[in-house]
Tab-separated table of C-alpha atoms (C1' of nucleotides) in Angstrom:
chain	number	residue	atom	x	y	z
A	1	MET	CA	0.000	0.000	0.000
A	2	THR	CA	2.167	2.838	1.257
A	3	GLU	CA	5.740	2.875	0.050
A	4	LYS	CA	8.655	4.911	1.273
A	5	PRO	CA	7.616	8.366	2.437
A	6	ILE	CA	10.299	10.150	0.426
A	7	ASP	CA	9.579	10.020	-3.253
A	8	ASN	CA	8.955	13.019	-5.385
A	9	THR	CA	8.742	10.663	-8.277
A	10	THR	CA	6.254	9.425	-10.770
A	11	ARG	CA	4.096	7.891	-8.113
A	12	LEU	CA	3.661	11.156	-6.248
A	13	ARG	CA	3.176	13.237	-9.377
A	14	LEU	CA	0.522	10.818	-10.474
A	15	LEU	CA	-1.329	11.097	-7.191
A	16	LYS	CA	-1.203	14.879	-7.286
A	17	LYS	CA	-2.452	15.272	-10.820
A	18	ALA	CA	-4.956	12.459	-10.549
A	19	GLU	CA	-6.542	14.081	-7.543
A	20	ILE	CA	-6.996	17.382	-9.321
A	21	LEU	CA	-8.465	15.763	-12.396
A	22	PHE	CA	-10.746	13.410	-10.493
A	23	ALA	CA	-11.999	16.345	-8.448
A	24	GLU	CA	-12.625	18.499	-11.493
A	25	LYS	CA	-14.241	15.953	-13.753
A	26	GLY	CA	-15.144	12.876	-11.777
A	27	PHE	CA	-13.797	9.357	-12.008
A	28	HIS	CA	-15.375	8.310	-15.273
A	29	ALA	CA	-14.750	11.530	-17.142
A	30	VAL	CA	-10.992	11.310	-16.715
A	31	GLY	CA	-8.856	8.923	-18.695
A	32	VAL	CA	-5.595	7.359	-17.715
A	33	ARG	CA	-3.985	9.000	-20.726
A	34	GLU	CA	-5.036	12.384	-19.436
A	35	ILE	CA	-3.625	11.702	-15.993
A	36	THR	CA	-0.304	10.375	-17.164
A	37	LYS	CA	0.079	13.213	-19.613
A	38	ALA	CA	-0.555	15.754	-16.842
A	39	ALA	CA	1.918	13.952	-14.602
A	40	LYS	CA	4.448	13.916	-17.436
A	41	CYS	CA	4.973	10.205	-17.283
A	42	ASN	CA	4.136	7.178	-19.283
A	43	LEU	CA	0.768	5.636	-19.824
A	44	ALA	CA	1.830	2.398	-18.202
A	45	ALA	CA	2.865	4.072	-14.962
A	46	VAL	CA	-0.620	3.995	-13.493
A	47	ASN	CA	-0.793	0.256	-13.779
A	48	TYR	CA	2.730	-0.240	-12.562
A	49	HIS	CA	2.366	1.893	-9.450
A	50	PHE	CA	-1.245	1.330	-8.533
A	51	GLY	CA	-2.462	-1.633	-10.478
A	52	GLY	CA	-5.244	0.156	-12.288
A	53	LYS	CA	-7.248	3.326	-12.480
A	54	MET	CA	-9.632	2.442	-9.677
A	55	ASN	CA	-6.826	1.693	-7.276
A	56	LEU	CA	-5.239	5.007	-8.126
A	57	TYR	CA	-8.519	6.666	-7.288
A	58	LEU	CA	-8.756	4.923	-3.943
A	59	GLU	CA	-5.146	5.711	-3.177
A	60	VAL	CA	-5.848	9.385	-3.822
A	61	PHE	CA	-8.343	9.267	-1.004
A	62	ARG	CA	-6.129	7.280	1.308
A	63	SER	CA	-2.934	9.214	0.871
A	64	ARG	CA	-4.188	12.711	0.066
A	65	TRP	CA	-7.791	13.226	1.070
A	66	VAL	CA	-7.697	11.677	4.524
A	67	PRO	CA	-4.538	13.515	5.641
A	68	ARG	CA	-6.051	16.761	4.446
A	69	ALA	CA	-9.208	16.039	6.395
A	70	ARG	CA	-6.984	15.556	9.414
A	71	ARG	CA	-5.380	18.934	8.861
A	72	ILE	CA	-8.808	20.518	8.785
A	73	ARG	CA	-9.755	18.778	11.958
A	74	HIS	CA	-6.538	19.825	13.660
A	75	SER	CA	-7.121	23.395	12.609
A	76	PHE	CA	-10.575	23.161	14.116
A	77	GLU	CA	-9.278	21.749	17.366
A	78	GLU	CA	-6.450	24.240	17.637
A	79	ALA	CA	-8.895	27.092	17.342
A	80	LEU	CA	-10.563	25.709	20.447
A	81	GLN	CA	-7.306	24.901	22.170
A	82	GLY	CA	-7.216	25.388	25.897
A	83	GLN	CA	-10.936	25.570	26.232
A	84	GLU	CA	-12.220	22.428	27.761
A	85	SER	CA	-15.815	23.311	27.120
A	86	PRO	CA	-15.939	26.092	24.532
A	87	PHE	CA	-19.004	28.202	23.846
A	88	ILE	CA	-21.291	27.279	20.998
A	89	ASP	CA	-20.323	30.248	18.914
A	90	ASP	CA	-16.664	29.378	19.290
A	91	VAL	CA	-17.342	25.859	18.135
A	92	VAL	CA	-19.422	26.887	15.175
A	93	GLY	CA	-17.080	29.708	14.267
A	94	ALA	CA	-14.066	27.414	14.426
A	95	LEU	CA	-15.895	24.900	12.273
A	96	ALA	CA	-16.808	27.359	9.566
A	97	HIS	CA	-13.339	28.858	9.658
A	98	ALA	CA	-11.610	25.499	9.432
A	99	PHE	CA	-13.552	24.534	6.334
A	100	LEU	CA	-13.767	27.821	4.504
A	101	GLU	CA	-10.547	29.549	5.423
A	102	GLY	CA	-8.570	27.056	7.487
A	103	PRO	CA	-5.142	25.601	6.802
A	104	LEU	CA	-5.664	24.718	3.162
A	105	THR	CA	-4.943	26.756	0.114
A	106	ASP	CA	-8.003	27.707	-1.809
A	107	GLU	CA	-7.144	25.229	-4.518
A	108	GLU	CA	-6.801	22.418	-2.017
A	109	ARG	CA	-10.072	23.323	-0.414
A	110	ARG	CA	-11.929	23.215	-3.662
A	111	CYS	CA	-10.343	19.937	-4.591
A	112	HIS	CA	-11.111	18.484	-1.207
A	113	SER	CA	-14.797	19.247	-1.132
A	114	GLN	CA	-15.306	18.317	-4.750
A	115	LEU	CA	-13.801	14.916	-4.185
A	116	MET	CA	-15.897	14.343	-1.131
A	117	TYR	CA	-19.096	15.397	-2.733
A	118	ARG	CA	-18.500	13.302	-5.793
A	119	GLU	CA	-17.968	10.361	-3.550
A	120	LEU	CA	-21.130	11.086	-1.597
A	121	ALA	CA	-22.990	11.285	-4.877
A	122	ASN	CA	-21.472	8.216	-6.396
A	123	PRO	CA	-20.157	5.930	-3.721
A	124	THR	CA	-17.392	3.747	-5.112
A	125	GLY	CA	-16.018	2.206	-1.969
A	126	ALA	CA	-14.027	5.214	-0.898
A	127	LEU	CA	-17.129	6.409	0.935
A	128	ASP	CA	-16.832	3.679	3.542
A	129	LEU	CA	-13.318	4.822	4.215
A	130	LEU	CA	-14.382	8.420	4.644
A	131	ALA	CA	-17.535	7.827	6.602
A	132	GLU	CA	-16.009	5.530	9.170
A	133	ASN	CA	-12.597	7.080	9.628
A	134	VAL	CA	-13.311	10.748	9.167
A	135	MET	CA	-16.901	11.876	9.104
A	136	GLN	CA	-18.433	9.718	11.801
A	137	PRO	CA	-15.801	10.553	14.464
A	138	PHE	CA	-15.927	14.225	13.590
A	139	PHE	CA	-19.682	14.352	13.976
A	140	MET	CA	-19.475	12.671	17.353
A	141	LYS	CA	-16.815	15.124	18.438
A	142	LEU	CA	-19.029	18.026	17.415
A	143	ARG	CA	-21.977	16.588	19.216
A	144	ASN	CA	-20.012	16.220	22.420
A	145	LEU	CA	-18.727	19.760	22.158
A	146	LEU	CA	-22.129	21.270	21.568
A	147	ARG	CA	-24.240	19.155	23.855
A	148	PRO	CA	-23.374	20.718	27.239
A	149	HIS	CA	-24.361	24.181	26.030
A	150	LEU	CA	-27.752	23.326	24.658
A	151	PRO	CA	-30.967	22.970	26.609
A	152	GLU	CA	-31.804	19.417	27.476
A	153	ALA	CA	-35.021	19.841	25.542
A	154	ILE	CA	-32.884	19.526	22.432
A	155	GLY	CA	-32.503	15.815	21.999
A	156	ASP	CA	-29.469	14.117	20.556
A	157	ASP	CA	-31.281	13.451	17.302
A	158	ARG	CA	-32.208	17.079	16.917
A	159	LEU	CA	-28.663	18.127	17.625
A	160	LEU	CA	-27.373	15.675	15.051
A	161	LEU	CA	-29.688	17.115	12.402
A	162	GLY	CA	-28.393	20.542	13.313
A	163	ILE	CA	-24.814	19.449	12.864
A	164	ILE	CA	-25.608	17.852	9.529
A	165	SER	CA	-27.226	21.093	8.460
A	166	ILE	CA	-24.154	23.088	9.325
A	167	ILE	CA	-21.960	20.704	7.391
A	168	ALA	CA	-24.423	20.878	4.511
A	169	MET	CA	-23.946	24.623	4.336
A	170	VAL	CA	-20.193	24.417	4.551
A	171	ILE	CA	-20.079	21.810	1.808
A	172	HIS	CA	-22.515	23.687	-0.366
A	173	PHE	CA	-20.721	27.001	-0.140
A	174	ASN	CA	-17.482	25.279	-1.038
A	175	PHE	CA	-18.797	22.976	-3.658
A	176	SER	CA	-21.342	24.971	-5.599
A	177	ARG	CA	-19.154	27.980	-5.961
A	178	GLU	CA	-20.200	28.623	-9.489
A	179	ALA	CA	-23.873	28.704	-8.605
A	180	VAL	CA	-23.275	30.772	-5.482
A	181	SER	CA	-21.190	33.274	-7.411
A	182	ARG	CA	-23.873	33.479	-10.036
A	183	LEU	CA	-26.560	34.211	-7.472
A	184	THR	CA	-24.661	36.607	-5.267
A	185	GLY	CA	-22.589	38.245	-7.948
A	186	ARG	CA	-19.483	37.783	-5.834
A	187	THR	CA	-16.251	35.896	-6.364
A	188	TYR	CA	-14.586	33.751	-3.731
A	189	ASP	CA	-12.038	36.335	-2.632
A	190	PRO	CA	-10.896	36.530	0.989
A	191	ALA	CA	-13.506	39.147	1.786
A	192	PHE	CA	-16.345	36.994	0.541
A	193	LYS	CA	-15.043	33.923	2.293
A	194	ALA	CA	-14.833	35.845	5.535
A	195	ARG	CA	-18.385	36.955	4.915
A	196	LEU	CA	-19.454	33.368	4.420
A	197	VAL	CA	-17.788	32.235	7.610
A	198	GLU	CA	-19.582	35.008	9.418
A	199	HIS	CA	-22.875	34.068	7.833
A	200	ILE	CA	-22.603	30.354	8.526
A	201	THR	CA	-21.576	30.989	12.096
A	202	GLU	CA	-24.451	33.345	12.727
A	203	PHE	CA	-27.055	31.320	10.908
A	204	SER	CA	-26.048	28.070	12.569
A	205	LEU	CA	-25.768	29.571	15.988
A	206	LYS	CA	-29.271	30.880	15.846
A	207	GLY	CA	-30.526	27.787	14.109
A	208	LEU	CA	-29.091	25.488	16.726
A	209	GLY	CA	-30.478	27.046	19.783
A	210	GLY	CA	-31.647	30.511	19.198
A	211	MET	CA	-30.270	31.623	22.502
A	212	ASN	CA	-27.194	33.470	23.540
A	213	GLN	CA	-24.483	31.202	24.802
A	214	GLN	CA	-23.625	33.238	27.858
A	215	GLU	CA	-27.055	32.757	29.298
A	216	GLN	CA	-26.693	29.049	29.587
A	217	GLN	CA	-23.619	28.721	31.673
A	218	PRO	CA	-24.500	27.021	34.963
B	1	MET	CA	-36.755	20.320	-30.562
B	2	THR	CA	-40.106	19.279	-29.147
B	3	GLU	CA	-42.213	16.990	-31.277
B	4	LYS	CA	-45.862	16.079	-30.935
B	5	PRO	CA	-46.951	15.934	-27.321
B	6	ILE	CA	-48.598	12.532	-27.680
B	7	ASP	CA	-46.049	9.827	-28.140
B	8	ASN	CA	-45.558	6.988	-25.767
B	9	THR	CA	-42.966	5.715	-28.139
B	10	THR	CA	-39.299	5.119	-28.287
B	11	ARG	CA	-38.513	8.754	-27.857
B	12	LEU	CA	-40.383	9.022	-24.580
B	13	ARG	CA	-39.148	5.723	-23.232
B	14	LEU	CA	-35.622	6.832	-23.989
B	15	LEU	CA	-36.084	10.079	-22.089
B	16	LYS	CA	-37.544	8.297	-19.082
B	17	LYS	CA	-34.883	5.664	-18.796
B	18	ALA	CA	-32.067	8.023	-19.659
B	19	GLU	CA	-33.076	10.360	-16.883
B	20	ILE	CA	-33.018	7.622	-14.282
B	21	LEU	CA	-29.671	6.329	-15.414
B	22	PHE	CA	-28.057	9.757	-15.731
B	23	ALA	CA	-29.306	10.607	-12.255
B	24	GLU	CA	-28.022	7.382	-10.764
B	25	LYS	CA	-24.640	7.216	-12.396
B	26	GLY	CA	-23.822	10.502	-14.060
B	27	PHE	CA	-23.406	11.383	-17.700
B	28	HIS	CA	-20.088	9.732	-18.365
B	29	ALA	CA	-20.773	6.569	-16.402
B	30	VAL	CA	-23.788	5.666	-18.535
B	31	GLY	CA	-23.446	4.305	-22.016
B	32	VAL	CA	-25.830	4.650	-24.902
B	33	ARG	CA	-26.042	0.886	-25.073
B	34	GLU	CA	-27.191	0.781	-21.468
B	35	ILE	CA	-29.850	3.388	-22.095
B	36	THR	CA	-31.248	1.827	-25.230
B	37	LYS	CA	-31.281	-1.569	-23.583
B	38	ALA	CA	-33.251	-0.182	-20.631
B	39	ALA	CA	-35.643	1.558	-23.014
B	40	LYS	CA	-36.019	-1.672	-24.984
B	41	CYS	CA	-35.112	-0.095	-28.244
B	42	ASN	CA	-32.296	-0.130	-30.695
B	43	LEU	CA	-28.864	1.359	-30.230
B	44	ALA	CA	-29.330	3.708	-33.129
B	45	ALA	CA	-32.462	5.257	-31.660
B	46	VAL	CA	-30.566	7.774	-29.535
B	47	ASN	CA	-28.883	9.240	-32.554
B	48	TYR	CA	-31.999	9.164	-34.631
B	49	HIS	CA	-34.211	10.917	-32.080
B	50	PHE	CA	-31.762	13.237	-30.396
B	51	GLY	CA	-28.685	13.377	-32.524
B	52	GLY	CA	-26.300	12.101	-29.906
B	53	LYS	CA	-25.866	11.263	-26.275
B	54	MET	CA	-25.222	14.819	-25.154
B	55	ASN	CA	-28.354	16.112	-26.808
B	56	LEU	CA	-30.349	13.384	-25.133
B	57	TYR	CA	-28.922	14.535	-21.825
B	58	LEU	CA	-29.874	18.145	-22.460
B	59	GLU	CA	-33.331	17.125	-23.613
B	60	VAL	CA	-33.813	15.228	-20.353
B	61	PHE	CA	-33.379	18.516	-18.548
B	62	ARG	CA	-35.561	20.473	-20.914
B	63	SER	CA	-38.470	18.104	-21.115
B	64	ARG	CA	-38.396	16.378	-17.733
B	65	TRP	CA	-36.371	18.282	-15.177
B	66	VAL	CA	-37.693	21.758	-15.801
B	67	PRO	CA	-41.370	20.727	-15.760
B	68	ARG	CA	-40.803	18.899	-12.521
B	69	ALA	CA	-39.154	21.948	-11.036
B	70	ARG	CA	-42.279	23.847	-12.034
B	71	ARG	CA	-44.441	21.356	-10.207
B	72	ILE	CA	-42.375	21.855	-7.074
B	73	ARG	CA	-42.693	25.567	-7.403
B	74	HIS	CA	-46.440	25.353	-7.905
B	75	SER	CA	-46.739	23.149	-4.855
B	76	PHE	CA	-44.814	25.757	-2.916
B	77	GLU	CA	-47.000	28.572	-4.143
B	78	GLU	CA	-50.224	26.707	-3.530
B	79	ALA	CA	-49.251	26.133	0.058
B	80	LEU	CA	-49.101	29.898	0.413
B	81	GLN	CA	-52.187	30.513	-1.658
B	82	GLY	CA	-54.383	33.350	-0.582
B	83	GLN	CA	-51.784	34.898	1.608
B	84	GLU	CA	-50.430	37.957	-0.002
B	85	SER	CA	-47.702	38.363	2.547
B	86	PRO	CA	-47.280	35.088	4.413
B	87	PHE	CA	-45.308	34.745	7.626
B	88	ILE	CA	-41.743	33.593	7.511
B	89	ASP	CA	-42.473	30.249	9.049
B	90	ASP	CA	-45.165	29.596	6.477
B	91	VAL	CA	-42.756	30.408	3.687
B	92	VAL	CA	-39.968	28.264	5.064
B	93	GLY	CA	-42.322	25.455	5.981
B	94	ALA	CA	-43.861	25.469	2.524
B	95	LEU	CA	-40.415	25.433	1.004
B	96	ALA	CA	-39.172	22.470	2.992
B	97	HIS	CA	-42.422	20.649	2.398
B	98	ALA	CA	-42.393	21.263	-1.343
B	99	PHE	CA	-38.920	19.835	-1.716
B	100	LEU	CA	-38.978	16.977	0.761
B	101	GLU	CA	-42.566	15.823	0.628
B	102	GLY	CA	-44.243	17.864	-2.061
B	103	PRO	CA	-45.995	16.691	-5.222
B	104	LEU	CA	-43.354	14.261	-6.403
B	105	THR	CA	-43.031	10.598	-5.702
B	106	ASP	CA	-40.019	9.719	-3.668
B	107	GLU	CA	-38.354	8.230	-6.701
B	108	GLU	CA	-38.900	11.390	-8.712
B	109	ARG	CA	-37.569	13.509	-5.914
B	110	ARG	CA	-34.396	11.531	-5.655
B	111	CYS	CA	-33.928	11.611	-9.389
B	112	HIS	CA	-34.578	15.317	-9.512
B	113	SER	CA	-32.082	16.380	-6.902
B	114	GLN	CA	-29.449	13.979	-8.107
B	115	LEU	CA	-29.632	15.373	-11.602
B	116	MET	CA	-29.448	18.911	-10.340
B	117	TYR	CA	-26.546	18.292	-8.070
B	118	ARG	CA	-24.607	16.446	-10.714
B	119	GLU	CA	-25.091	19.385	-12.981
B	120	LEU	CA	-23.992	21.825	-10.317
B	121	ALA	CA	-20.912	19.715	-9.800
B	122	ASN	CA	-20.129	19.271	-13.432
B	123	PRO	CA	-21.697	21.994	-15.503
B	124	THR	CA	-22.254	20.785	-19.027
B	125	GLY	CA	-24.392	23.532	-20.423
B	126	ALA	CA	-27.611	22.413	-18.792
B	127	LEU	CA	-26.648	24.528	-15.801
B	128	ASP	CA	-27.255	27.729	-17.699
B	129	LEU	CA	-30.720	26.528	-18.491
B	130	LEU	CA	-31.465	25.704	-14.873
B	131	ALA	CA	-29.877	28.719	-13.315
B	132	GLU	CA	-31.558	31.272	-15.519
B	133	ASN	CA	-34.980	29.728	-15.958
B	134	VAL	CA	-35.536	28.031	-12.641
B	135	MET	CA	-33.174	28.814	-9.818
B	136	GLN	CA	-32.645	32.522	-10.264
B	137	PRO	CA	-36.379	33.383	-10.457
B	138	PHE	CA	-37.168	31.135	-7.528
B	139	PHE	CA	-34.552	32.768	-5.359
B	140	MET	CA	-35.866	36.185	-6.205
B	141	LYS	CA	-39.381	35.067	-5.372
B	142	LEU	CA	-38.217	33.787	-2.005
B	143	ARG	CA	-36.382	36.973	-1.293
B	144	ASN	CA	-39.443	39.061	-2.005
B	145	LEU	CA	-41.584	36.870	0.200
B	146	LEU	CA	-39.230	36.970	3.131
B	147	ARG	CA	-38.035	40.529	2.946
B	148	PRO	CA	-41.056	42.341	4.414
B	149	HIS	CA	-40.933	40.239	7.585
B	150	LEU	CA	-37.316	40.718	8.397
B	151	PRO	CA	-35.744	43.666	10.162
B	152	GLU	CA	-34.253	46.206	7.815
B	153	ALA	CA	-30.938	45.597	9.502
B	154	ILE	CA	-30.813	42.377	7.530
B	155	GLY	CA	-29.490	43.449	4.172
B	156	ASP	CA	-30.430	41.863	0.886
B	157	ASP	CA	-27.098	40.134	0.663
B	158	ARG	CA	-27.507	38.613	4.078
B	159	LEU	CA	-30.971	37.447	3.202
B	160	LEU	CA	-29.713	35.892	0.004
B	161	LEU	CA	-27.071	33.942	1.912
B	162	GLY	CA	-29.803	32.747	4.230
B	163	ILE	CA	-31.898	31.522	1.347
B	164	ILE	CA	-28.938	29.751	-0.198
B	165	SER	CA	-28.326	28.075	3.133
B	166	ILE	CA	-31.871	26.804	3.326
B	167	ILE	CA	-31.649	25.426	-0.180
B	168	ALA	CA	-28.304	23.876	0.711
B	169	MET	CA	-29.953	21.972	3.520
B	170	VAL	CA	-32.859	20.856	1.392
B	171	ILE	CA	-30.546	19.652	-1.330
B	172	HIS	CA	-28.222	17.943	1.086
B	173	PHE	CA	-30.927	16.054	2.902
B	174	ASN	CA	-32.299	14.891	-0.420
B	175	PHE	CA	-29.062	14.200	-2.119
B	176	SER	CA	-26.811	12.669	0.498
B	177	ARG	CA	-29.394	10.269	1.757
B	178	GLU	CA	-26.957	7.460	2.140
B	179	ALA	CA	-24.645	9.509	4.325
B	180	VAL	CA	-27.513	10.971	6.337
B	181	SER	CA	-29.000	7.542	6.947
B	182	ARG	CA	-25.638	6.273	8.012
B	183	LEU	CA	-25.195	9.068	10.528
B	184	THR	CA	-28.696	9.162	11.939
B	185	GLY	CA	-29.466	5.489	11.662
B	186	ARG	CA	-32.809	6.292	10.054
B	187	THR	CA	-34.294	5.488	6.690
B	188	TYR	CA	-36.190	7.948	4.540
B	189	ASP	CA	-39.653	6.818	5.528
B	190	PRO	CA	-42.525	9.313	5.782
B	191	ALA	CA	-41.922	9.821	9.491
B	192	PHE	CA	-38.299	10.743	8.987
B	193	LYS	CA	-39.091	13.025	6.078
B	194	ALA	CA	-41.678	14.810	8.184
B	195	ARG	CA	-39.033	15.117	10.880
B	196	LEU	CA	-36.634	16.629	8.365
B	197	VAL	CA	-39.179	19.156	7.164
B	198	GLU	CA	-39.780	20.126	10.755
B	199	HIS	CA	-36.092	20.426	11.424
B	200	ILE	CA	-35.293	22.474	8.344
B	201	THR	CA	-38.197	24.777	9.021
B	202	GLU	CA	-37.205	25.349	12.614
B	203	PHE	CA	-33.505	25.661	11.964
B	204	SER	CA	-33.963	28.042	9.065
B	205	LEU	CA	-36.522	30.129	10.807
B	206	LYS	CA	-34.242	30.756	13.733
B	207	GLY	CA	-31.241	31.088	11.498
B	208	LEU	CA	-32.855	33.707	9.338
B	209	GLY	CA	-33.998	36.085	11.948
B	210	GLY	CA	-33.946	34.569	15.329
B	211	MET	CA	-37.162	36.261	16.229
B	212	ASN	CA	-40.735	35.208	16.271
B	213	GLN	CA	-42.580	36.406	13.233
B	214	GLN	CA	-45.556	37.753	15.126
B	215	GLU	CA	-43.412	40.302	16.889
B	216	GLN	CA	-42.418	42.005	13.712
B	217	GLN	CA	-45.731	42.837	12.252
B	218	PRO	CA	-46.078	46.606	12.047
C	1	DG	C1'	11.333	2.134	-12.779
C	2	DT	C1'	10.328	3.781	-16.992
C	3	DC	C1'	9.549	3.289	-21.629
C	4	DT	C1'	7.229	1.612	-26.450
C	5	DA	C1'	4.040	-1.057	-28.565
C	6	DT	C1'	0.011	-3.323	-28.760
C	7	DA	C1'	-3.671	-6.349	-27.333
C	8	DG	C1'	-8.466	-6.448	-26.423
C	9	DC	C1'	-12.506	-4.340	-25.685
C	10	DA	C1'	-16.268	-0.792	-25.105
C	11	DG	C1'	-17.561	3.654	-26.364
C	12	DG	C1'	-20.517	6.753	-29.638
C	13	DA	C1'	-21.846	7.443	-34.150
C	14	DT	C1'	-23.366	6.147	-38.923
C	15	DA	C1'	-24.906	3.820	-43.304
C	16	DG	C1'	-28.276	1.554	-45.382
C	17	DA	C1'	-31.825	-2.289	-45.575
C	18	DC	C1'	-36.562	-2.760	-44.393
D	1	DG	C1'	-39.133	4.757	-37.322
D	2	DT	C1'	-36.720	0.887	-36.406
D	3	DC	C1'	-33.416	-2.496	-37.282
D	4	DT	C1'	-28.475	-4.763	-38.251
D	5	DA	C1'	-23.939	-4.323	-39.157
D	6	DT	C1'	-20.006	-1.777	-38.895
D	7	DC	C1'	-16.603	2.089	-38.433
D	8	DC	C1'	-13.516	4.404	-35.757
D	9	DT	C1'	-11.903	6.259	-31.861
D	10	DG	C1'	-11.235	5.973	-27.243
D	11	DC	C1'	-10.305	3.310	-23.248
D	12	DT	C1'	-7.668	0.123	-19.696
D	13	DA	C1'	-4.372	-3.181	-19.221
D	14	DT	C1'	-0.273	-5.878	-20.335
D	15	DA	C1'	4.098	-7.689	-22.416
D	16	DG	C1'	8.595	-7.002	-22.954
D	17	DA	C1'	12.799	-3.981	-24.243
D	18	DC	C1'	15.937	-1.040	-21.832
DNA sequence: GTCTATAGCAGGATAGAC
DNA sequence: GTCTATCCTGCTATAGAC
């Protein structure tokens, strides 16, 4: 599966270019010829290094997507560092920031959410990997962070729907950039992204509980 | 473009089956052979009736997707019938209902949102059609309905982001059913869909303004 | 490890009989 | 309008030289 960590060689170039192309066009719309040409290597390299196009695709998720998801999660957790039981708005703000501004370059971010959404749309086996190792734990983490600050009247199921809704917004604003730009007339420059983070934070905060966080401290 | 309205023939069968397959697998992942086989007609029929696979795809949007979008919109507007200036919660409730329960069968609904989201992800030319003729007008309609009930402090841009967020939720809960089921442990039965409508309505209502609509009537 | 060359097959499109 | 047969181009995968 994973070879030596130090190789800036064909294998790595292939993974890099393949990821971009898969994200842009989807698995079926990209050909091996296209990938190898972009990676400036030979057609046969995909089969030599990965044993086929599908395995290359899966390896993109394993060796590039998952680590990037970890970086996002770390960014999220660092923003809350030191606070054992952060306020709701801190949690939601950190979440929106991590996904929309966060540690990734804009290109990486786009790539990341496109790949994920394509996989959600068209599960090919990589979804199991993502759901179990990345999404599920993250959702549980969020639930545990938010739970103590919400009224008990809000059941766990309701909270979970709230969290899914927040993620839905984050994904949508990242993924459907073209449509969002078309509707708002704005491009994804830093100012607009900051605006989006602000919006998502505010909207979700109100949506979740509708009350000010300070009022609920015991 | 559009032929006689009465033909339950090859042409119509092709459109029906093609839509389902395109929705399930995406444009590139479906072959013409697969479509014609499903429609129980000959391979050459696609080229004869539509002049190619891509034109068939576009015609699916023109003759099936757009009319269905109209039905959703009518369902939304009927739910508000008679009220010249409905309350926010009525608007949001009608919206969530129209998309998640609404006039479509569950199969149609799935098909509909899958097609849309695939097109958002991978614009092929059909997006222009959708954005200009369906989405843009609908968003404007929503904005006009919601505006009079919100404080003036909420600018048009903020309102627009709110509307996009609501749509994002609706789409997500329709589109990523597999992931949602996995996380919540629930299937999309009528009870769960009703629960989702309730959730989206509540979450959006709070998210939009955070205040009870009755308080803002002049 | 990387290349060239090619096998083997599936894709969309088309010509022409009926 | 619908069929069969076929073209041609694209694909993935592999064999074997270097």
